[in-house]
Short mmCIF file of C-alpha atoms and ligand atoms in Angstrom, two decimals:
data_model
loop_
_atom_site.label_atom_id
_atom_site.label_comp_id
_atom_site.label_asym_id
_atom_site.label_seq_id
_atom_site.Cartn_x
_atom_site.Cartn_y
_atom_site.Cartn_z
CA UNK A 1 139.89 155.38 144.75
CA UNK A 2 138.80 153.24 141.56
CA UNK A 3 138.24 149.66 142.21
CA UNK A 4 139.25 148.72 145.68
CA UNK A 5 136.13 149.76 148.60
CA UNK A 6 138.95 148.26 151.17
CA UNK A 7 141.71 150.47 150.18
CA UNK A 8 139.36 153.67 150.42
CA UNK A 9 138.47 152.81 153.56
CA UNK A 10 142.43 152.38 154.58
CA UNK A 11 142.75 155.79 153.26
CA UNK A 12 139.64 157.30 154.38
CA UNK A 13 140.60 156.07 157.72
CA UNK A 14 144.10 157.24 157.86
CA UNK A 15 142.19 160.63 158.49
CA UNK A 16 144.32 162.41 155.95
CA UNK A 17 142.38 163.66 153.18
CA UNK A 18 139.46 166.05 152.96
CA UNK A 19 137.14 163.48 151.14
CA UNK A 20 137.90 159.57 149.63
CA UNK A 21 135.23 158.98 146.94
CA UNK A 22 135.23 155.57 146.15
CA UNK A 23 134.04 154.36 142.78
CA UNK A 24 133.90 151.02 140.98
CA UNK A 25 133.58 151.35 137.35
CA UNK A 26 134.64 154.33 134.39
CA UNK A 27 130.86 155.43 134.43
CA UNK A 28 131.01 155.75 138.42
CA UNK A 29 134.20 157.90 137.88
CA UNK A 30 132.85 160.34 134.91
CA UNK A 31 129.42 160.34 137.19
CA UNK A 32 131.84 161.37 140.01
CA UNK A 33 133.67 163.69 138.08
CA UNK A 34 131.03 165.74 136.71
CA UNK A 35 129.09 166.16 140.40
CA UNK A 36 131.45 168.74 140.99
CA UNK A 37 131.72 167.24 144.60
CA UNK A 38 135.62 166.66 143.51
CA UNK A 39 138.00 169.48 144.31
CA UNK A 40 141.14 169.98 143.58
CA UNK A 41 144.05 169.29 144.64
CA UNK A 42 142.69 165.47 143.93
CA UNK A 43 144.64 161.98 143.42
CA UNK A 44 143.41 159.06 141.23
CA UNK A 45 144.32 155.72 142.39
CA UNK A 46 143.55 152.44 140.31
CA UNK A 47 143.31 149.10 141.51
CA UNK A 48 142.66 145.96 139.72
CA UNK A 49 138.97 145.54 140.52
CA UNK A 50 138.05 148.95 138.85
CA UNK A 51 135.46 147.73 135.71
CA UNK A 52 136.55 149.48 132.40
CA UNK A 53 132.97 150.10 131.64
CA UNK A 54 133.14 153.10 129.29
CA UNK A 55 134.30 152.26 125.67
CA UNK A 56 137.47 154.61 125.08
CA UNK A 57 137.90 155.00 129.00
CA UNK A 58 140.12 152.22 129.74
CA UNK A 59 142.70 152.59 132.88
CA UNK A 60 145.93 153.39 130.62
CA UNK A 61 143.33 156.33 128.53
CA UNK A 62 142.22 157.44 131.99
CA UNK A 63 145.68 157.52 133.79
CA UNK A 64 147.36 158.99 131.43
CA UNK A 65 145.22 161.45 130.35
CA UNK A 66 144.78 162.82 134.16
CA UNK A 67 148.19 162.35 134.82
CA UNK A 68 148.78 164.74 131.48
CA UNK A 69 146.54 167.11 132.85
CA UNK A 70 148.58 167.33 136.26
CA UNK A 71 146.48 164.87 138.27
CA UNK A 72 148.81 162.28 140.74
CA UNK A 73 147.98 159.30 139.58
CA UNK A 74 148.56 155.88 141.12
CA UNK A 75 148.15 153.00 139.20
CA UNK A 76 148.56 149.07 140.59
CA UNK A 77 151.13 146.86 138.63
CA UNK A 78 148.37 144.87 137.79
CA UNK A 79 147.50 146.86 134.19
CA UNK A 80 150.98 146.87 133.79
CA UNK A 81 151.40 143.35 133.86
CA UNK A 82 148.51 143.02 131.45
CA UNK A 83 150.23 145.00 129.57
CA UNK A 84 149.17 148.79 129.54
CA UNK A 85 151.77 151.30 128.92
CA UNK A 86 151.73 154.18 131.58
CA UNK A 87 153.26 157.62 130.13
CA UNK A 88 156.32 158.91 133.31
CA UNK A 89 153.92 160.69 135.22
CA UNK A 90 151.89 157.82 136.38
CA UNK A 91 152.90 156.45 139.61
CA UNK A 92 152.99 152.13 139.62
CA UNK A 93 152.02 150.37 142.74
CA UNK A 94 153.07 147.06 144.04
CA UNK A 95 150.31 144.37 144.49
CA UNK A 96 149.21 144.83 147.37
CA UNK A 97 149.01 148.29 148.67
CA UNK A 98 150.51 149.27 151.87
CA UNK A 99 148.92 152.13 152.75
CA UNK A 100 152.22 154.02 154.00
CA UNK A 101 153.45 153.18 150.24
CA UNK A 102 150.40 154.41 148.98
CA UNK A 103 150.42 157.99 150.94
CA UNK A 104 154.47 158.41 149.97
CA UNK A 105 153.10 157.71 146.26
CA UNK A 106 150.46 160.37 146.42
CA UNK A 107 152.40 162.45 148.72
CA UNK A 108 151.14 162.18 151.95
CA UNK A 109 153.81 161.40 154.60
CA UNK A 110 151.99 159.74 157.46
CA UNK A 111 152.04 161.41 160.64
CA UNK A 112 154.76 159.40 163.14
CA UNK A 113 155.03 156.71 160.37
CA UNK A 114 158.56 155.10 159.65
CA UNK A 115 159.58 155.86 155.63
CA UNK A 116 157.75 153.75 153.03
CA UNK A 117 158.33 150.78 152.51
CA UNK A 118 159.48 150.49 149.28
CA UNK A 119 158.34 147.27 146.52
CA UNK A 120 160.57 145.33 144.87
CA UNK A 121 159.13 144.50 141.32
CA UNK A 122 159.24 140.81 139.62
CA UNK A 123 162.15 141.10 137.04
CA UNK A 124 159.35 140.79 133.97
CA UNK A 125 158.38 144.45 135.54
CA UNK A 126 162.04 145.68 135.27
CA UNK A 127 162.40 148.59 132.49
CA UNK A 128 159.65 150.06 133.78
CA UNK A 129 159.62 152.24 136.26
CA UNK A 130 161.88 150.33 138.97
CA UNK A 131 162.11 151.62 143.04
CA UNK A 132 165.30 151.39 143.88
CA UNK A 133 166.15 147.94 145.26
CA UNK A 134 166.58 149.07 148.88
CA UNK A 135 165.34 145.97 151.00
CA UNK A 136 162.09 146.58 153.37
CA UNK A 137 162.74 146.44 156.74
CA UNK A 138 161.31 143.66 158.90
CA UNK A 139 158.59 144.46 161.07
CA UNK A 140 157.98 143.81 164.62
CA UNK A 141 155.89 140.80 165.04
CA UNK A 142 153.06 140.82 167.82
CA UNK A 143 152.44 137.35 166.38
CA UNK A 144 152.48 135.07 163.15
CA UNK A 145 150.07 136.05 160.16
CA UNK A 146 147.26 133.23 159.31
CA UNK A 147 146.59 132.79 156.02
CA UNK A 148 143.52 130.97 154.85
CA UNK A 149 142.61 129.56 151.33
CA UNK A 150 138.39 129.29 150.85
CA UNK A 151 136.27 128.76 147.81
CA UNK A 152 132.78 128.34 147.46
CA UNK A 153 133.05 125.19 145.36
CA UNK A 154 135.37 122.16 145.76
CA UNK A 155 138.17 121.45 142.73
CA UNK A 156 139.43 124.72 142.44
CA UNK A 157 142.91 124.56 143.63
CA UNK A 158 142.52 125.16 146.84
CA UNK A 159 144.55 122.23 148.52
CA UNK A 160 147.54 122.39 145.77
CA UNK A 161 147.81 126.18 145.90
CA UNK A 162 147.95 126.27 149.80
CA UNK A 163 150.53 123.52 149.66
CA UNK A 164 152.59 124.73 147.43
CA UNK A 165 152.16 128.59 148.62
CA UNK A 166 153.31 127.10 152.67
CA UNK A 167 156.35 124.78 150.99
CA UNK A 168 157.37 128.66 148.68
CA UNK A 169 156.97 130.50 152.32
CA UNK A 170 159.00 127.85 154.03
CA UNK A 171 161.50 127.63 151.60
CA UNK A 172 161.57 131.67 151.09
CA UNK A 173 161.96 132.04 154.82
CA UNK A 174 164.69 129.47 155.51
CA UNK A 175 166.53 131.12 152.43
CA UNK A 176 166.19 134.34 154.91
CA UNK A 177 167.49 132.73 157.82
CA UNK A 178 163.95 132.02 159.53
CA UNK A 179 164.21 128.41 159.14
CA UNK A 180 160.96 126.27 160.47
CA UNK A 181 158.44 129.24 161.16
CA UNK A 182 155.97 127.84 158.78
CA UNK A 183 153.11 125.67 159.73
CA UNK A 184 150.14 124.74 157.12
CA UNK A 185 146.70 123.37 158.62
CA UNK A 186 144.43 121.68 157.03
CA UNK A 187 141.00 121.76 158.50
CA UNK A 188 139.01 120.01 156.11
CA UNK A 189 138.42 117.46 158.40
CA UNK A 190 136.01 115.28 156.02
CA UNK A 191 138.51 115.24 152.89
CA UNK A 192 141.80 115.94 154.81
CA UNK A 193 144.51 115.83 151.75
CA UNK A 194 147.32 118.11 152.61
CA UNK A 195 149.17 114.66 154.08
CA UNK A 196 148.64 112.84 150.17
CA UNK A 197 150.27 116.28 149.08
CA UNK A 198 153.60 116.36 151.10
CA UNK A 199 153.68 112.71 151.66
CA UNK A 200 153.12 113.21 155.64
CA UNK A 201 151.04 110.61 157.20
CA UNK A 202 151.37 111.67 160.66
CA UNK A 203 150.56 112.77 163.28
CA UNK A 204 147.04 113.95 162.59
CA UNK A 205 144.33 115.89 164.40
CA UNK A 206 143.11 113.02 165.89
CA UNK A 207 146.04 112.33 167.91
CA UNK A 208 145.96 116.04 169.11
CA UNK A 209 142.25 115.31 170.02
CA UNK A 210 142.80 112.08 172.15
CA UNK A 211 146.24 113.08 174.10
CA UNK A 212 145.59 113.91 177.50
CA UNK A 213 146.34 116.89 178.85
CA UNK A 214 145.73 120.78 177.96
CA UNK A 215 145.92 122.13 174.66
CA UNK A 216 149.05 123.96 175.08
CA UNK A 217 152.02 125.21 172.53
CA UNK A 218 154.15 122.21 173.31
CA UNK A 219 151.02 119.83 173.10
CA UNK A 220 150.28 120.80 169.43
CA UNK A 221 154.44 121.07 168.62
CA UNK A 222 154.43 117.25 169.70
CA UNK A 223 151.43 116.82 166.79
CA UNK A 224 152.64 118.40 164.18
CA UNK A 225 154.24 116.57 161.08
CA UNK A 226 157.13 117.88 159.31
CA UNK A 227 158.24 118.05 155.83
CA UNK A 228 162.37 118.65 156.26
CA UNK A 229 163.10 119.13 152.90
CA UNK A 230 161.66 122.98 153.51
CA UNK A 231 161.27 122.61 157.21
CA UNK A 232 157.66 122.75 156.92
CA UNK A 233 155.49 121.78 159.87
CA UNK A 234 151.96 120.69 159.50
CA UNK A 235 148.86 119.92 161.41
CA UNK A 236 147.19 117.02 159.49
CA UNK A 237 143.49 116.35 158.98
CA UNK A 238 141.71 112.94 160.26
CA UNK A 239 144.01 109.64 157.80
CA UNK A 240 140.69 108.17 156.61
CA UNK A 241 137.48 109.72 155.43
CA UNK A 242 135.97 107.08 158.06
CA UNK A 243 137.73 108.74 160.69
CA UNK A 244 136.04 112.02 160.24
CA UNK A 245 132.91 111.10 162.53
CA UNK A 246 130.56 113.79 161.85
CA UNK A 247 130.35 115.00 165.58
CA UNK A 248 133.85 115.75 165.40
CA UNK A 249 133.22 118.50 163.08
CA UNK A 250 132.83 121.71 164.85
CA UNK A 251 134.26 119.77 167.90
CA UNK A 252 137.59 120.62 167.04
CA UNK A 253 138.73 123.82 168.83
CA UNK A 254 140.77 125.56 166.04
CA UNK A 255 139.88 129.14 167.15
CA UNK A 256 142.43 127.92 170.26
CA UNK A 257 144.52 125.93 167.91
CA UNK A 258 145.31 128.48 165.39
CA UNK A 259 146.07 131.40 167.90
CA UNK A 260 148.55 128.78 169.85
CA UNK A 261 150.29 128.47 166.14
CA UNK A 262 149.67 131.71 165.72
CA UNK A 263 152.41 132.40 168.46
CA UNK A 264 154.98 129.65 167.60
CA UNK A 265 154.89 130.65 163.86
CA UNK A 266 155.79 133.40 161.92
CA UNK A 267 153.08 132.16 159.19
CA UNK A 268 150.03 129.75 159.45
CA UNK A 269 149.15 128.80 156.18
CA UNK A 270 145.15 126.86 156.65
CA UNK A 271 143.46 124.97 154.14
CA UNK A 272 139.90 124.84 154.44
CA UNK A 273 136.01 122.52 153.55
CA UNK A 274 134.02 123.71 150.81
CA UNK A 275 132.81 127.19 152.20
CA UNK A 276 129.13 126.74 151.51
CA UNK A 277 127.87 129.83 152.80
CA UNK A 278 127.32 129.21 157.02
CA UNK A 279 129.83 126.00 157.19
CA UNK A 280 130.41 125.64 160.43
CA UNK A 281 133.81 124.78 160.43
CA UNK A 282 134.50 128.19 157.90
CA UNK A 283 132.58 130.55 158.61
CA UNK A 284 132.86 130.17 162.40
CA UNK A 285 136.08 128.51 163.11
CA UNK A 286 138.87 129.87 160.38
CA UNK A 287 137.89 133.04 159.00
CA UNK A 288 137.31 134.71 161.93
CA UNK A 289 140.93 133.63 162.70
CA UNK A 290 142.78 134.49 159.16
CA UNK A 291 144.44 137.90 158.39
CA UNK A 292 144.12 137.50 154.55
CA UNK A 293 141.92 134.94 153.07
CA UNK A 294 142.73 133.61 149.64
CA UNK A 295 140.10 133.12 146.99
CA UNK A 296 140.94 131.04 143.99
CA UNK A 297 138.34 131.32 141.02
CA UNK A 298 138.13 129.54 137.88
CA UNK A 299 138.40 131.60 134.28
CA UNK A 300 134.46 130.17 133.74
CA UNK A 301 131.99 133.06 134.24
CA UNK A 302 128.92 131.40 135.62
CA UNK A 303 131.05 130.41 138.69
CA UNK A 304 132.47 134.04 139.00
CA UNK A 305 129.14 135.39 139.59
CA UNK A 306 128.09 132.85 142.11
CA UNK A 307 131.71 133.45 143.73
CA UNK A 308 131.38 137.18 143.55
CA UNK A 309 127.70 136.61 145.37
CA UNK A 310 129.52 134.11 147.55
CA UNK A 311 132.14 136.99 148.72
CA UNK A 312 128.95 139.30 149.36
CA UNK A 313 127.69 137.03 151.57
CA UNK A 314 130.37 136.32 153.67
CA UNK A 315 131.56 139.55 154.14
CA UNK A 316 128.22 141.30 154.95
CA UNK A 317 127.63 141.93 159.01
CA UNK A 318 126.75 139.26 160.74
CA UNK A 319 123.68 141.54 162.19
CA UNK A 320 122.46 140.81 158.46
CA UNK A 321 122.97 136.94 157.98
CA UNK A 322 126.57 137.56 156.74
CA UNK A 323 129.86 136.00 157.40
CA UNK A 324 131.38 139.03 159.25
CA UNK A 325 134.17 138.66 157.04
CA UNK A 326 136.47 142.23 156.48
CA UNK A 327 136.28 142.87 152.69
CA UNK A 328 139.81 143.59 152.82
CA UNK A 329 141.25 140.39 154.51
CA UNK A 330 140.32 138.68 150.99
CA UNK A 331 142.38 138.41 147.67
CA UNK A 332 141.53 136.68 144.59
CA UNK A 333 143.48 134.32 142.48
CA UNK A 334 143.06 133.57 138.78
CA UNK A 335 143.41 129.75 138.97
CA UNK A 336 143.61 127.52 135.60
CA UNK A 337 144.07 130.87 133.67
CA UNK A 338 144.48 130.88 129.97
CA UNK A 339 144.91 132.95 126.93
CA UNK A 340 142.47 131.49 124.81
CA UNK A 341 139.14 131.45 126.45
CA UNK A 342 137.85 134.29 126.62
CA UNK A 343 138.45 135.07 130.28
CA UNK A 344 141.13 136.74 132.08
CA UNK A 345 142.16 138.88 134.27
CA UNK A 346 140.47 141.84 133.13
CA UNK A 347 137.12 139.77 132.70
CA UNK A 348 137.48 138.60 136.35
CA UNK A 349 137.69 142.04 137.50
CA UNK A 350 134.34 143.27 135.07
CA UNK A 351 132.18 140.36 136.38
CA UNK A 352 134.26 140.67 139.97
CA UNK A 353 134.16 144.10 140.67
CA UNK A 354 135.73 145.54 143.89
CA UNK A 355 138.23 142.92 145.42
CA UNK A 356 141.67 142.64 145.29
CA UNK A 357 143.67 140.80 142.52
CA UNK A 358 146.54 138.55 144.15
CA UNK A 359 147.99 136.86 140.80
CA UNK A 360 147.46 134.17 138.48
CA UNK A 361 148.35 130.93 138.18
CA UNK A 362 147.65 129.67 134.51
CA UNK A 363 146.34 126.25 134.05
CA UNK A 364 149.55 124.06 133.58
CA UNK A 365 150.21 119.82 132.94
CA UNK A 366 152.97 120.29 134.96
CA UNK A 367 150.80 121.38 137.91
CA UNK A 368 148.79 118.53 137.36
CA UNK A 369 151.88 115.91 136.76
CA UNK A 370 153.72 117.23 139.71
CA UNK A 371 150.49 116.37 142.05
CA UNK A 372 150.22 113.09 140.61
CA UNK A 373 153.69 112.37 140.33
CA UNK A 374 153.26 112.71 144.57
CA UNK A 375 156.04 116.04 144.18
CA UNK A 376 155.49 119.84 145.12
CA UNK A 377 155.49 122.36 141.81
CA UNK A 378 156.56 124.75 144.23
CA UNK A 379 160.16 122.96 144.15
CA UNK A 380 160.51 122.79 140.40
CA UNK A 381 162.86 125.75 141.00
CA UNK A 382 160.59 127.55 138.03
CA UNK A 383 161.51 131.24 138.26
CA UNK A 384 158.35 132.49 136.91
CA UNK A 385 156.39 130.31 139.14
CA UNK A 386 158.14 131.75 142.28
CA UNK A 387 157.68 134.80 141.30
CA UNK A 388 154.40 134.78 140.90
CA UNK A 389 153.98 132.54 144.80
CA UNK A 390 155.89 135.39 146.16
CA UNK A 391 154.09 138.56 144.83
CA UNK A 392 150.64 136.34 146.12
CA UNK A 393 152.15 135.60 149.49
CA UNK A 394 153.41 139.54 149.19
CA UNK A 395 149.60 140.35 149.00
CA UNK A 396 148.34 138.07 151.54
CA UNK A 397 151.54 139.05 154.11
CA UNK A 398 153.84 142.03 153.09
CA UNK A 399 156.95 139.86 154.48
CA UNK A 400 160.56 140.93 152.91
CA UNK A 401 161.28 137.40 152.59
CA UNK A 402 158.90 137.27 149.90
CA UNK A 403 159.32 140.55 148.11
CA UNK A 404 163.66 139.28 148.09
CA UNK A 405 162.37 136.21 146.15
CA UNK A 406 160.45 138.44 143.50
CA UNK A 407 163.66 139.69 142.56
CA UNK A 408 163.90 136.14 140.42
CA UNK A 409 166.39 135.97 137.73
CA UNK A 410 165.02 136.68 133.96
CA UNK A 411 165.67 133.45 133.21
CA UNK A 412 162.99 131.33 132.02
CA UNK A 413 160.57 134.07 131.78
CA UNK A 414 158.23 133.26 129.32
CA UNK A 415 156.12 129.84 129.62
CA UNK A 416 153.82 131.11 132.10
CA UNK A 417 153.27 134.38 129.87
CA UNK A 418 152.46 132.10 127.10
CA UNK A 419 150.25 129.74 128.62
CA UNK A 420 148.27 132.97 129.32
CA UNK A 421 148.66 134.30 126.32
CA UNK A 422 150.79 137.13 127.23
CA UNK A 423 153.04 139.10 125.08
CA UNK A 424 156.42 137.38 125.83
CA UNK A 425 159.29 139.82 126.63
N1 ATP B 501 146.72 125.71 137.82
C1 ATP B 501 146.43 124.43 137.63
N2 ATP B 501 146.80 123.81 136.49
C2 ATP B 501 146.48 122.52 136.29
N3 ATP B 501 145.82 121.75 137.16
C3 ATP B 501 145.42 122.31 138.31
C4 ATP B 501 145.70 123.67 138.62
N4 ATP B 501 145.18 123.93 139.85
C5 ATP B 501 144.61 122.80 140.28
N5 ATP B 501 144.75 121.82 139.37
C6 ATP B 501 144.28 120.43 139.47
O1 ATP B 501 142.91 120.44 139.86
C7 ATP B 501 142.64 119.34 140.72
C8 ATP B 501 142.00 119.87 142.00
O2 ATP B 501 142.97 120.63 142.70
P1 ATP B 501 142.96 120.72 144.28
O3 ATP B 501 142.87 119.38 144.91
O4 ATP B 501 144.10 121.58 144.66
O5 ATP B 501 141.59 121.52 144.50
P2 ATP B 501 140.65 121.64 145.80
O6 ATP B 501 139.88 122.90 145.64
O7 ATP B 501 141.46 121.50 147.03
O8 ATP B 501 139.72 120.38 145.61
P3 ATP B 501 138.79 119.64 146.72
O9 ATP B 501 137.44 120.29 146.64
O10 ATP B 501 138.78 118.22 146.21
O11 ATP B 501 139.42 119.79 148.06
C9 ATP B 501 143.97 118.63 140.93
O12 ATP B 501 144.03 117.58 140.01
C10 ATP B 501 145.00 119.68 140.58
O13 ATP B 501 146.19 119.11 140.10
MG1 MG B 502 141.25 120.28 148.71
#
């Protein structure tokens, strides 16, 4: 396993293989390679956070020339959408990597496991190597799926790409006939904006807070605000910054409040306070609570490193100062990308090595207008914007509704590619 520590230990745990080496970088693998600790048979698999490391020794020379040499080969869609070309023998991934799709692509059928799951690709993949377009089938449900967005530093995108991420899941499940199962919480109780962003006012947390009675489902139902235009329910921070008496921080019982939504909603979508490292209201509060936690980052390398030694942090044990956080719950996303300065994808992964890739968003006026023009990007009806909501909400929750809407029409393809500089097919 190149580049991804959490899906060899998804593997390494599915007990099915005689050994999962786990390396990081092109010099780890020919290091690897030459131990003679490898024995055939052996699969390669290559995720986006593998660092290309070894001049000549990129993923496409490396992939191909195993998979030449009779090697299975797994490679994620990532490198293809950067645009590497795979010869037939390489097997693509979808991005994010169930593991039963992963074991079907390197032939392992798991044990008692119902057939793969198979991944739609976004239309700019089609021509490629396409699965057939059978849809996945929808899982049982022991509850909904929270999904957190966290950054280290404030200004990143956090608040717009949560928004617009819960109104694209809203909208994506109504489309599939689960209208209203989407709730977005904003617990940054000192700068509480998700309101300013769907033009909600109320109620807020406060009114939760000060209603007698116990917390119960129908309690927080009554407090919710709702956006109808995508049936969108929302738990809204404190109005006023004055409102947001310090005490009340860490006061608020979201650990309760987010397994309560947790039950009356297919997805909780949670936007959070600058994570310093040991923030209350983070570190002990919401991440303990979220099954995938998005990470936006910025194409500006000083702040990747102190990101990348953020994520360190917050997922080492706790029994060592650490967050506690499971490597695997988090995803990046390129925020702001662009062609033209020096840092993209490929250079988030180098200085980034290790966690998952969940998409891109490049840096766009029309993100910006849209937010101050008081409207949602996410309804724009952009193809290649949806697209690219729905393969990140695919990573962060592998629901069908979300890999249907990948399947968006060609249409239109091509802005967002050259924003980012992108060959434009
Ligand atoms: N991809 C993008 N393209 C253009 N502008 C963007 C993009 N992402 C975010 N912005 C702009 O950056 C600013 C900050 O975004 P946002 O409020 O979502 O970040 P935040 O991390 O929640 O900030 P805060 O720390 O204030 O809570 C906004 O003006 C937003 O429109
Ligand atoms: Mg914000």
């Amino acid at each position: 396993m190149a580049g991804d520590m959490g899906v060899a230990h998804a593997l390494r745990g599915t007990g099915r293989f005689a050994a999962v080496f786990s390396v990081a970088s092109a010099g780890e693998l020919r290091a690897l390679s030459r131990s003679g600790r490898v024995n055939p048979p052996t699969a390669f698999v290559f995720a986006p956070g593998f660092t290309e490391d070894v001049p000549g020794a990129g993923v496409a020379a490396v992939a191909n020339g195993l998979a030449d040499n009779g090697f299975t080969v797994v490679v994620h869609a990532f490198f293809v959408e950067r645009g590497d070309r795979f010869g037939a023998n390489v097997r693509i991934t979808g991005h994010r990597r169930p593991t039963p799709e992963l074991l079907s692509l390197l032939g392992v059928t798991e044990r008692n496991a119902p057939p793969p799951r198979v991944l739609p690709q976004p239309a700019h993949r089609q021509g490629l190597r396409q699965p057939p377009a059978t849809p996945p089938p929808v899982a049982p449900r022991a509850g909904g799926r929270v999904v957190a967005i966290a950054a280290a530093k404030g200004g990143v995108g956090r608040t717009s790409l949560i928004v617009n991420l819960a109104v694209h899941a809203a909208r994506s499940l109504r489309a599939a006939g689960r209208p209203g199962r989407t709730v977005l919480v904003d617990t940054s109780i000192r700068q509480a904006d998700v309101g300013r962003f769907l033009n909600v006012r109320s109620p807020t947390i406060l009114d939760l807070l000060h209603a007698p009675g116990a917390l119960s489902p129908d309690l927080v139902r009554r407090h919710l605000a709702h956006v109808p235009e995508v049936d969108l329910h929302t738990l809204l921070g404190p109005p006023e910054v004055i409102d947001a008496d310090p005490a009340l921080v860490g006061s608020v019982p979201y650990p309760r409040i987010l397994a309560l939504l947790r039950q009356m909603f297919d997805f909780v979508f949670v936007d959070t306070p600058v994570a310093e490292p040991h923030h209350t209201t983070l570190a002990d509060l919401v991440l303990p609570a979220a099954d995938a936690i998005l990470v936006p980052v910025e194409p500006n390398r000083p702040t990747l490193e102190i990101v990348h030694s953020w994520l360190k942090t917050i997922t080492m044990p706790r029994s060592s100062r650490g967050g506690g956080v499971a490597p695997e719950k988090v995803s990046l996303i390129l925020n702001r990308a662009r062609g033209d300065v020096g840092c993209g994808p490929k250079e988030v992964m180098d200085i980034m090595p290790g966690w998952r890739f969940a998409g891109m968003i490049p840096q766009d006026r029309e993100w910006m207008r849209t937010v101050n023009g008081g409207r949602l990007i996410a309804l724009n009806g952009d193809p290649e914007l949806d697209a690219v909501l729905s393969s990140i909400l695919w990573v962060a929750a592998e629901d069908p509704a979300f890999a249907t809407a990948m399947r968006s029409p060609n249409g239109g393809m091509g802005r967002r590619r050259r924003i980012l500089g992108l060959p434009v097919k």
